[in-house]
Short mmCIF file of C-alpha atoms in Angstrom, two decimals:
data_model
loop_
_atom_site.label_atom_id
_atom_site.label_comp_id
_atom_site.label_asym_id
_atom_site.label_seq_id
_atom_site.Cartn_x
_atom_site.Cartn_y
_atom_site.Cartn_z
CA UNK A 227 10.75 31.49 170.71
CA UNK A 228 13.90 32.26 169.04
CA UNK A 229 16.04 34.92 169.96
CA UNK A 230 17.81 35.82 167.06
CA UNK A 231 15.76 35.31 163.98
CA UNK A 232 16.97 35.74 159.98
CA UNK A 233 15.00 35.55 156.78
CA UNK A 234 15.60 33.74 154.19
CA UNK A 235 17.05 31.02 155.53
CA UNK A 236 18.20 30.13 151.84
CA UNK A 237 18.87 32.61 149.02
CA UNK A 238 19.43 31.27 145.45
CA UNK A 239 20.09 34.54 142.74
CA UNK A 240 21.65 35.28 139.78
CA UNK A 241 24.87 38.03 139.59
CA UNK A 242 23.84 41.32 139.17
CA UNK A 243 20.39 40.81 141.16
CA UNK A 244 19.80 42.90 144.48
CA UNK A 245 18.19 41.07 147.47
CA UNK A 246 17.77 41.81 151.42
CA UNK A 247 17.96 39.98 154.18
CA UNK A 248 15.97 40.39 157.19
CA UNK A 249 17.29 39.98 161.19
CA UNK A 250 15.23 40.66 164.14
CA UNK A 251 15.82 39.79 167.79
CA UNK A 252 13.54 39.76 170.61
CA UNK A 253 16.69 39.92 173.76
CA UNK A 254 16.20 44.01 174.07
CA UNK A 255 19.80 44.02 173.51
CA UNK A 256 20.96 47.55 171.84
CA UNK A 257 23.45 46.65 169.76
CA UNK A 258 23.70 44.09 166.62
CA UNK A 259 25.85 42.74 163.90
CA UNK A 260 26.36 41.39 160.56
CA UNK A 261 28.85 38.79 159.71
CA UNK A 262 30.06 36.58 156.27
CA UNK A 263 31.42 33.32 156.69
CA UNK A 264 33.20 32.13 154.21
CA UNK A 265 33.34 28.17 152.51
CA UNK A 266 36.28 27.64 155.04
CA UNK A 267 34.17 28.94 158.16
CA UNK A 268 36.42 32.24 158.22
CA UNK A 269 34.07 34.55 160.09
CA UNK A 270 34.41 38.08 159.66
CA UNK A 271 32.49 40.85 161.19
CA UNK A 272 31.06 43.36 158.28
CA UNK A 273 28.96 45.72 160.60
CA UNK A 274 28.04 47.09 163.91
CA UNK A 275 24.89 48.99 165.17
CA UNK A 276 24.58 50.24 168.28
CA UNK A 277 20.74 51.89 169.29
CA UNK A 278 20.26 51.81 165.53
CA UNK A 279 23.83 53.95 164.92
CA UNK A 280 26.84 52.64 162.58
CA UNK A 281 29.27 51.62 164.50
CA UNK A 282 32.03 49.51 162.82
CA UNK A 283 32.14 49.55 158.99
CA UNK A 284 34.70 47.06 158.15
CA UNK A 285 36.02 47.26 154.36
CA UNK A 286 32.80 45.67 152.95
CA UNK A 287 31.88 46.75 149.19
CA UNK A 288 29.88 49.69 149.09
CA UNK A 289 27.40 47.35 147.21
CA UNK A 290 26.55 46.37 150.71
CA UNK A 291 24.06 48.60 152.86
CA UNK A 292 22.71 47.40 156.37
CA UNK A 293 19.83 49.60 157.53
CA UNK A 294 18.31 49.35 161.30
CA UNK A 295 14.99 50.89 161.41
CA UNK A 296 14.88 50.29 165.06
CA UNK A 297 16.80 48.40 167.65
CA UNK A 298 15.20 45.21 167.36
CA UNK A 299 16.20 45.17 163.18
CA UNK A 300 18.91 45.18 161.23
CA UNK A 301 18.29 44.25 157.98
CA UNK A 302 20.79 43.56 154.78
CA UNK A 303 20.78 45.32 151.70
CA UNK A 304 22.86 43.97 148.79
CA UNK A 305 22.86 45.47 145.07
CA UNK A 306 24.59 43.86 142.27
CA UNK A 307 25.23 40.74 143.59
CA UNK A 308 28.70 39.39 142.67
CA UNK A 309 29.81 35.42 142.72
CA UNK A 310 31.96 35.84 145.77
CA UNK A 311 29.55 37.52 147.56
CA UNK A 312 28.47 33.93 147.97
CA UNK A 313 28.52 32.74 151.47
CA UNK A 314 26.74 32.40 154.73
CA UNK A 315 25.34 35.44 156.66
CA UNK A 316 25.06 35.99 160.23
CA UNK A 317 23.33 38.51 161.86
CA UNK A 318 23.99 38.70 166.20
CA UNK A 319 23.23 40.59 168.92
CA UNK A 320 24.50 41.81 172.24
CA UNK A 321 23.59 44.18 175.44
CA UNK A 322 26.34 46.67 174.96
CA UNK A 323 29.78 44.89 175.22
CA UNK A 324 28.73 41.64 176.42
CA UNK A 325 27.98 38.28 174.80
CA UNK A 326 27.37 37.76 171.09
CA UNK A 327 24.39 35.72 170.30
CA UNK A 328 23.87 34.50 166.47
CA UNK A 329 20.89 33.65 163.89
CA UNK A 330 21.07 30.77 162.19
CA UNK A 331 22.49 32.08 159.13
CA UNK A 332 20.98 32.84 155.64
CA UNK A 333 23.46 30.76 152.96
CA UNK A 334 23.56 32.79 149.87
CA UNK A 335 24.37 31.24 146.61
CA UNK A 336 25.13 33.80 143.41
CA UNK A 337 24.95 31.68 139.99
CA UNK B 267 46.70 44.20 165.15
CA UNK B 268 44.68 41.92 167.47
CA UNK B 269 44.55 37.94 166.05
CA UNK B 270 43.65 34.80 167.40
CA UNK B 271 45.22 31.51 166.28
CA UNK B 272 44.01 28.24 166.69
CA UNK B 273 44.81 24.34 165.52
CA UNK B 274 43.52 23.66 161.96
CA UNK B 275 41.07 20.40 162.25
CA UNK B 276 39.45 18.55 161.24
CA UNK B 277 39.87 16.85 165.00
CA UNK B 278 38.75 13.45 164.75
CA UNK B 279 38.06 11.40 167.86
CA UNK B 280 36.29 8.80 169.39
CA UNK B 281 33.49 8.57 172.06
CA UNK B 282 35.27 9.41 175.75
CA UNK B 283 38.64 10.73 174.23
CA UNK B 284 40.28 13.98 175.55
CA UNK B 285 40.02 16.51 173.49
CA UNK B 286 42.44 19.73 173.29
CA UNK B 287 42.24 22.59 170.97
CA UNK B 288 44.81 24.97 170.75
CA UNK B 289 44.25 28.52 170.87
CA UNK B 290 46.86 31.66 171.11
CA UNK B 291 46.42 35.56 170.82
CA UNK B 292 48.05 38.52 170.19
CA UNK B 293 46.52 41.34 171.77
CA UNK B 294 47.73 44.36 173.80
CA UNK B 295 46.74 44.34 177.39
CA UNK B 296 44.14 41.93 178.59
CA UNK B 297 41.48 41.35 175.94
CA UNK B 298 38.16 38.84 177.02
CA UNK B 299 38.69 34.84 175.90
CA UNK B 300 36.05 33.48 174.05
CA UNK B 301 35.23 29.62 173.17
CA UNK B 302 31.69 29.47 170.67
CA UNK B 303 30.30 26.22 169.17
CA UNK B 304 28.81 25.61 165.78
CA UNK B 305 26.74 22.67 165.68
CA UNK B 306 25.50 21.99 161.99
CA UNK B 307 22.99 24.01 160.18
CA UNK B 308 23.12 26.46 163.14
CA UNK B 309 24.66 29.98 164.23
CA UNK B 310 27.79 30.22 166.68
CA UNK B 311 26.51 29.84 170.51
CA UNK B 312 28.99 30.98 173.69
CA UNK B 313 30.20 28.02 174.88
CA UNK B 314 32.75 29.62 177.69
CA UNK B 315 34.33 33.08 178.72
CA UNK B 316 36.91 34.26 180.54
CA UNK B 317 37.99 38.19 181.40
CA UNK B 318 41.16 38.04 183.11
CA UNK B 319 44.28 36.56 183.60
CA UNK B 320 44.24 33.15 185.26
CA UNK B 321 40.77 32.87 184.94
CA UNK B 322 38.92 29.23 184.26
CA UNK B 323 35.61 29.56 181.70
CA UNK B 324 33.55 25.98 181.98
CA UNK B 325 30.46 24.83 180.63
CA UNK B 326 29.24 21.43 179.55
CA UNK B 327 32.53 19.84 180.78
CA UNK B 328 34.14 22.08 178.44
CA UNK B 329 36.91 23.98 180.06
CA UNK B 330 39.95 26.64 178.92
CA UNK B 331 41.81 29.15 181.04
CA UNK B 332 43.22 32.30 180.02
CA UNK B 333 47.25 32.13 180.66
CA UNK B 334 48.86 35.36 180.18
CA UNK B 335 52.20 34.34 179.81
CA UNK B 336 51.80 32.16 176.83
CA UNK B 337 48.92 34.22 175.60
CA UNK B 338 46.81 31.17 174.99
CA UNK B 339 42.58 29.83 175.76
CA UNK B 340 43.39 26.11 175.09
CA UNK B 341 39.83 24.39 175.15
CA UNK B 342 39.67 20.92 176.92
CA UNK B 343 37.01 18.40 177.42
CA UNK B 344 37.54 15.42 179.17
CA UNK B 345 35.45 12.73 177.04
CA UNK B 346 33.63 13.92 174.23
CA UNK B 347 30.42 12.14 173.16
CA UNK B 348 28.69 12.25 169.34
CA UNK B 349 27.25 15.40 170.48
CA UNK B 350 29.87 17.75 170.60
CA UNK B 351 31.05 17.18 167.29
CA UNK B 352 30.55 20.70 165.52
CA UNK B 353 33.11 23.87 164.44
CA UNK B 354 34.82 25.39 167.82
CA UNK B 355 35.79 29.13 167.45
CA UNK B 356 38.66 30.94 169.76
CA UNK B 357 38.00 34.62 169.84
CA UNK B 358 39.09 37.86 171.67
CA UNK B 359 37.24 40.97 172.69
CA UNK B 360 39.82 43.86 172.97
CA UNK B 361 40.25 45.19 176.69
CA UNK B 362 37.94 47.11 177.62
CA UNK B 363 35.62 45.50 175.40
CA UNK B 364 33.97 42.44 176.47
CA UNK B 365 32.31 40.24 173.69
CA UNK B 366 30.86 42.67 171.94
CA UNK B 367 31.50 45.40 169.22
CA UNK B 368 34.82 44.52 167.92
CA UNK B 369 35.05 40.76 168.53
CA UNK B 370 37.60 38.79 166.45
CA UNK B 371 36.97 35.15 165.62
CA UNK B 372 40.12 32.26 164.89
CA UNK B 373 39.28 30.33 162.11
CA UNK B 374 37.79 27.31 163.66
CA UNK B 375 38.51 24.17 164.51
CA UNK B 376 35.54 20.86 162.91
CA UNK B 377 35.79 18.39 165.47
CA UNK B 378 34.39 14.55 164.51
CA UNK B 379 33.35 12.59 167.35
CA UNK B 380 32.85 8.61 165.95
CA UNK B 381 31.10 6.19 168.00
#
């Protein structure tokens, strides 16, 4: 039963498209996160929810929107895809301040 | 602002050789060490922690200890096997702040273990 679970696993779009992508996890924990990771394996955080409130906003393109309907869900909203939005997304979880743990990733590919 | 550092790879070793990765931080007071694997295809998993100064984090015959003076998490395994080849990441939690919110990640480290 996976813990951390994100939909699509691939994405494959055109620029200027808008798609979603989908996290759940089934830990209880109360807070989650989104990263990017770029083609070198730079990871770097773009948001933090915490009992479905904002809680770090790094400088991510307002083109980006994360939306957490409940605690279980936080789910990716991107409009007018660029090329270098291209990259792999993580979404994680973690019970307050403690340990992180990670979907498999959705790779995103903007042609 | 807070940074971690660590070796650029790729690491390439064989079966049973030691294996060191270097990792330094700058951080004000004592931030939480972090060590998390990437195996291919797959999302970063906590390998090893440690919270305070002098403190040894070990799992899977992984080790690193968190040394104050030289601000460094240097991970250390004693003989790697095929298995372990993947991306390691060094990372920091601010003090105060263990492992999660505002968790910064090095830039990783691909490790090749040949047989």
């Amino acid at each position: 039963d996976t813990a951390v679970s994100q939909t699509p696993k691939y994405l494959v779009t055109q620029m200027g498209n808008d798609k979603s992508i989908k996290c759940e996890q089934n830990l209880g924990h109360d807070t989650m996160y989104w990263y990017k990771q770029d083609s070198k394996k730079f990871l770097k955080i773009m948001f933090s929810y915490n009992n479905k409130e904002l809680i770090i906003n790094e400088t991510v393109p307002n083109r980006f929107s994360p939306k957490s309907p409940d605690k279980a869900h936080l789910n990716l909203h991107i409009n007018s895809l660029e090329l270098g939005d291209s990259a792999v997304y993580f979404c994680a979880s973690s019970q307050d301040l403690a340990d992180q743990y990670f979907g498999a990733g959705t790779r995103l590919s903007v042609l | 602002g807070d940074s971690v550092t660590q070796m650029e790879g790729p690491v390439t070793l064989s079966e049973e050789a030691f294996l060191t990765i270097n990792c330094t931080y700058t951080a004000t007071g004592y931030p939480s060490l972090f060590w998390y694997v990437q195996y291919p295809g797959e999302g970063l998993q906590l390998l090893l922690k440690a919270t305070k100064a002098d403190d040894k984090g070990s799992n899977k015959g992984f080790e690193a200890t968190y040394r104050k003076e030289t601000t460094s998490f240097h991970l250390e395994k004693g003989s790697v096997q095929v298995s372990d080849s993947a991306v390691y990441f060094c990372a920091l939690s601010p003090q105060g702040n263990t492992g999660g919110f505002k968790t910064i990640f090095g830039a990783g480290t691909r490790l090749f273990v040949k047989a």
